[in-house]
Amino acid sequence: MLPAVDRCGHPATAAQVLAALAGRHRDPRRRGHPERRSHHPHGDVRADVHLLRAVDLFRTHAATSQTQGRRAHERRRGVSEDELLVNYAFPLDNFQRAAIAELHAGHSVLVAAPTGSGKTVVAEHALAEALRCGERAFYTTPIKALSNQKFRDLCQRHGAERVGLLTGDNSINGDAPIVVMTTEVLRNMIYAKASALDDLRYVVLDEVHYLEDAYRGPVWEEVIVHLPKRVRLVCLSATVSNAPELAEWITAVRGPTTVIVEHTRPVELVNLYCAADRSSDRLHLIPTLLDGRPNPEGHRFDADNHKRRDTRGRSRRMFSAPSRVDVVDRLREERFLPVIYFIFSRAACDDAMRLCVDAGIRLTTADERTRIREIVDARTASLSESDLTVLGYDQWLLGLEQGIAAHHAGMVPPFKETVEHLFTEGLVKVVFATETLALGINMPARTVVIEKLTKFTGDTHEFLTSGQYTQFTGRAGRRGIDTVGQAVVLWSPFVTFQQVADLASSKSFVLRSSFRPTYNMTANLVRRYPRDEAHRMLNLSFAQFQTDGAVVRMELRLQRRQRELVELNDTLTSLGAPRAHVESLREAQQLARGDTNRSHSVEAMLSRLKPGDVIALAGERAVVLSVAYRRAGSVRVRLVDQDAGLITIGSTDIEEAPVVIATVELPMPFTPNNATFQRDVADQLRRLRARKVAAREPREQITRPRDNRGPHGKQFQILDQIERTEREIADITNRVRSQSESLAKRFDDILWLLSQWGYVNDWHLTDRGQQLVRIFHECDLLIAEALARGIFDGLDPASLAGLASCFTYEHRSPNPPNPPWFPSQVLRERVEQLTALADELNALEGARRIPPSRGVDPTFFALAHAWAAGNTLETVLDDEEVSGGDFVRNIRQLVDLLRQIGQASTEPATAESARRAADAIQRGVVLASSVVDASADKAPGNDPTQPAPAP
């Protein structure tokens, strides 16, 4: 069908018609990445590219015609060369062409693909289409560093005059047709009904899988639900198992959305395992997987498998964790550099860099060292000599000149960005980094090393998830440069080789919503919608969508159990005895013989169960979460089924001792009361079932009568089954009710609290409520109430900065902080008022079972006050344990909050003091860390996923 109008809605030109005719005779498969050859079942798209149409819940499909089917088939073939709006230096892959074709069809797209596969090609095309149509496009990212990097990339592509940047730190050319921003900025625009949305054509949501982030995740859902429906979305995600579910939800709330899943990495990944041999001081480096299965050789490295006696007869392990210096040396010998070496400790990253330098490792030539110094001088020119000294410049530069660096949040942004630049140019060959480097920054390597698969969170050690492992290893292999990337995991006494292999082979990364109503969100819903509509908007969340899916499964299970109950009652009736009579007979028999032998046997077996054991129960498998011992000596076992339902059993609930039919590895940290933990265990159980683990017939252990002897054995058996089924029906019914009402109840509880404090009155915002809608912060209600009670009033800028820092800083070290310092008794009393206010709020939240808001933390007060008062960085950080990077990050967050206070305060003097405080702390290293240069150097030719220069 020839185009009557172009994609912008304008009449088609003759050239476009001719291009459409020519495109019919092109074979879109003629080009592709050499490592991606495969086929699609229909012959048009590869087998490893899944292009699925999500269900549109707002439309009926009865009228779907052959014409629609033909058009969908044509879209699957992808776009032709003439339809591309961006020139690329490489042939597009099929999944990229298919996604662009969906954009041409007027659909939103969700592209889920591995890191480095070229997802941004689809986003680039959407931006170019918006420019061509004279409309706007927003590119959102989860972190400021990624926003800054994307801003520089787009400026180079489209010109600085056509690209803007909006973050908490920068406002550059905000009226440009293309604007890069953090997702929170777009959310704030939507709630403010900004005119910038009027001519918006596309929104790119980069790293959309961030919606599962516990604190920031709800922002993504707010954007997707509340963004004007005419705006199309380009959602870019890591490979997640439930991408079709996410696209189905977006379709339900916004309209047609196509999910395109690409599983193949652009560069093949080889997983390796490395252990140090204590007997020979050599490193063993073996493949983790052989033909997709655990390498049998790997099990010999497990800590408990091989021990030997030393000369004193003590047992010693034969293997140990390799030293960082030895690993770097081995990687250099294997020609595996450059490498990103992940260590989940800032101090350990710095130590590793120093150890390598002290060991004499030099990875650079004289010319490279000269170039490194030139780049470092240019990148740090805005920092004073005294600031550089405080920040450890000399040691940092020494490592860079050897080709070795650290990268973590404790470093100031100019240092981190310099490391990224040098690594991308191939001048730095080894970077010891924390997990922050895996969060979106475009910095690929030939090899990735993960020192440990466990990470200390401050409370416990967490085992890496499949998604985190994929995110880390996604950095391995540079497209267009490497034919193979390596992911090396080091030996640890706390992790078995099987666990390493399972993680390396796992393809499951289920995206879970973290959506929950907040005080600011509730106030904005009251401001924008009628009551019923606000509740409907909550029900449009991905959280409710996923919950409803679970509820549907539970409802089906409930129906099955109810049918079973009817059949069981009919069976009991057919045996010729009323239920009450059978109950009395059973009770009499139990009293007569004590019924203790069976109970003791079952009790003993229950006590032997361990978390992770899989047993058969009520016709289905369940995983043991915990085993509890009561004072009376009885045992209660807590289990989770494949629908994430909780079950508690004791010896009186089952007929004979349960049999362990399998085991699963429980997630870390071990938090069995956490709903996310329970869902993850349920996911593992479903995968176990899919693998068809051999097991006893589940019904076997629960259908045997307690006593088959005597004339009433069969009746007792049926009665036991009836009682168990009734208990399960009651449990499922309660779970369905609680899950269906959880979001709405949370919203109503928050609304009640806001009414109690005078923010909402009969579904109308009061003056206080109008202040709250302008506060976007984790402590939104506390800050708004502090404004309303005048706690911020009458303070000079430095004092106001110190007081506001109580909301932005959170002490996370396991060591207690130093006692806070206050310059006056007045300020001490103000902090005490904030603390009392937080306690008051927590008490109200507890009464309504609302999760408690975070309290205030005055630890950073003295630093914020001193910096706002004009002290030097050396003076402020003297004898303080706060790193330069932490200081800058907290001050930048404080700048953002002070600006919000300045906008929200109805007291002119307070508003002015807040603005002056924000200006006073935006200086020196803080200001240098916020500056974004659109013309920043970029290593040529190192990023083949970027488009070629426009002709």
Short mmCIF file of N, CA and C in Angstrom, two decimals, residues 15 43 69 194 217 256 266 368 405 424 488 600 615 630 703 709 765 816 893 921:
data_model
loop_
_atom_site.label_atom_id
_atom_site.label_comp_id
_atom_site.label_asym_id
_atom_site.label_seq_id
_atom_site.Cartn_x
_atom_site.Cartn_y
_atom_site.Cartn_z
N ALA A 15 8.88 11.54 -4.13
CA ALA A 15 10.08 10.78 -3.78
C ALA A 15 9.78 9.69 -2.76
N GLY A 43 10.92 -16.86 8.28
CA GLY A 43 11.91 -16.54 7.27
C GLY A 43 12.29 -15.09 7.19
N GLY A 69 -3.08 -8.16 9.33
CA GLY A 69 -2.09 -9.21 9.47
C GLY A 69 -0.95 -9.04 8.48
N ALA A 194 3.50 21.12 32.33
CA ALA A 194 4.39 22.05 31.63
C ALA A 194 4.03 22.14 30.15
N GLY A 217 12.02 3.53 41.57
CA GLY A 217 11.24 2.81 40.56
C GLY A 217 9.86 3.36 40.27
N PRO A 256 -1.20 0.61 21.64
CA PRO A 256 -0.38 -0.45 21.03
C PRO A 256 1.12 -0.29 21.31
N PRO A 266 26.11 -8.99 21.11
CA PRO A 266 26.86 -8.57 19.92
C PRO A 266 28.25 -9.19 19.85
N GLU A 368 51.94 7.20 25.58
CA GLU A 368 50.63 7.12 26.23
C GLU A 368 50.63 7.91 27.54
N ALA A 405 43.54 2.34 37.32
CA ALA A 405 42.71 3.34 37.99
C ALA A 405 41.65 2.66 38.84
N THR A 424 38.17 4.59 27.71
CA THR A 424 37.56 4.51 26.39
C THR A 424 38.59 4.72 25.28
N VAL A 488 35.26 -13.26 34.15
CA VAL A 488 36.02 -14.10 35.07
C VAL A 488 35.47 -13.94 36.48
N HIS A 600 4.96 -38.12 66.55
CA HIS A 600 6.39 -38.06 66.82
C HIS A 600 7.20 -38.26 65.55
N ILE A 615 9.31 -29.88 49.17
CA ILE A 615 8.48 -31.03 49.53
C ILE A 615 7.17 -30.95 48.76
N ARG A 630 8.33 -24.40 68.84
CA ARG A 630 7.49 -23.78 69.86
C ARG A 630 7.91 -24.27 71.25
N THR A 703 -2.72 -38.30 51.06
CA THR A 703 -4.00 -38.97 50.93
C THR A 703 -4.07 -40.24 51.76
N ARG A 709 -6.77 -48.92 59.50
CA ARG A 709 -7.33 -50.09 60.15
C ARG A 709 -8.71 -49.76 60.67
N LEU A 765 -6.98 20.18 47.85
CA LEU A 765 -5.72 20.52 48.50
C LEU A 765 -5.83 21.85 49.22
N PRO A 816 29.35 3.78 64.03
CA PRO A 816 28.52 4.93 64.41
C PRO A 816 29.17 6.24 63.99
N GLN A 893 22.88 17.07 46.08
CA GLN A 893 21.51 16.75 46.50
C GLN A 893 20.94 17.87 47.35
N ILE A 921 26.61 27.14 48.07
CA ILE A 921 27.28 25.83 48.11
C ILE A 921 27.59 25.30 46.71
#
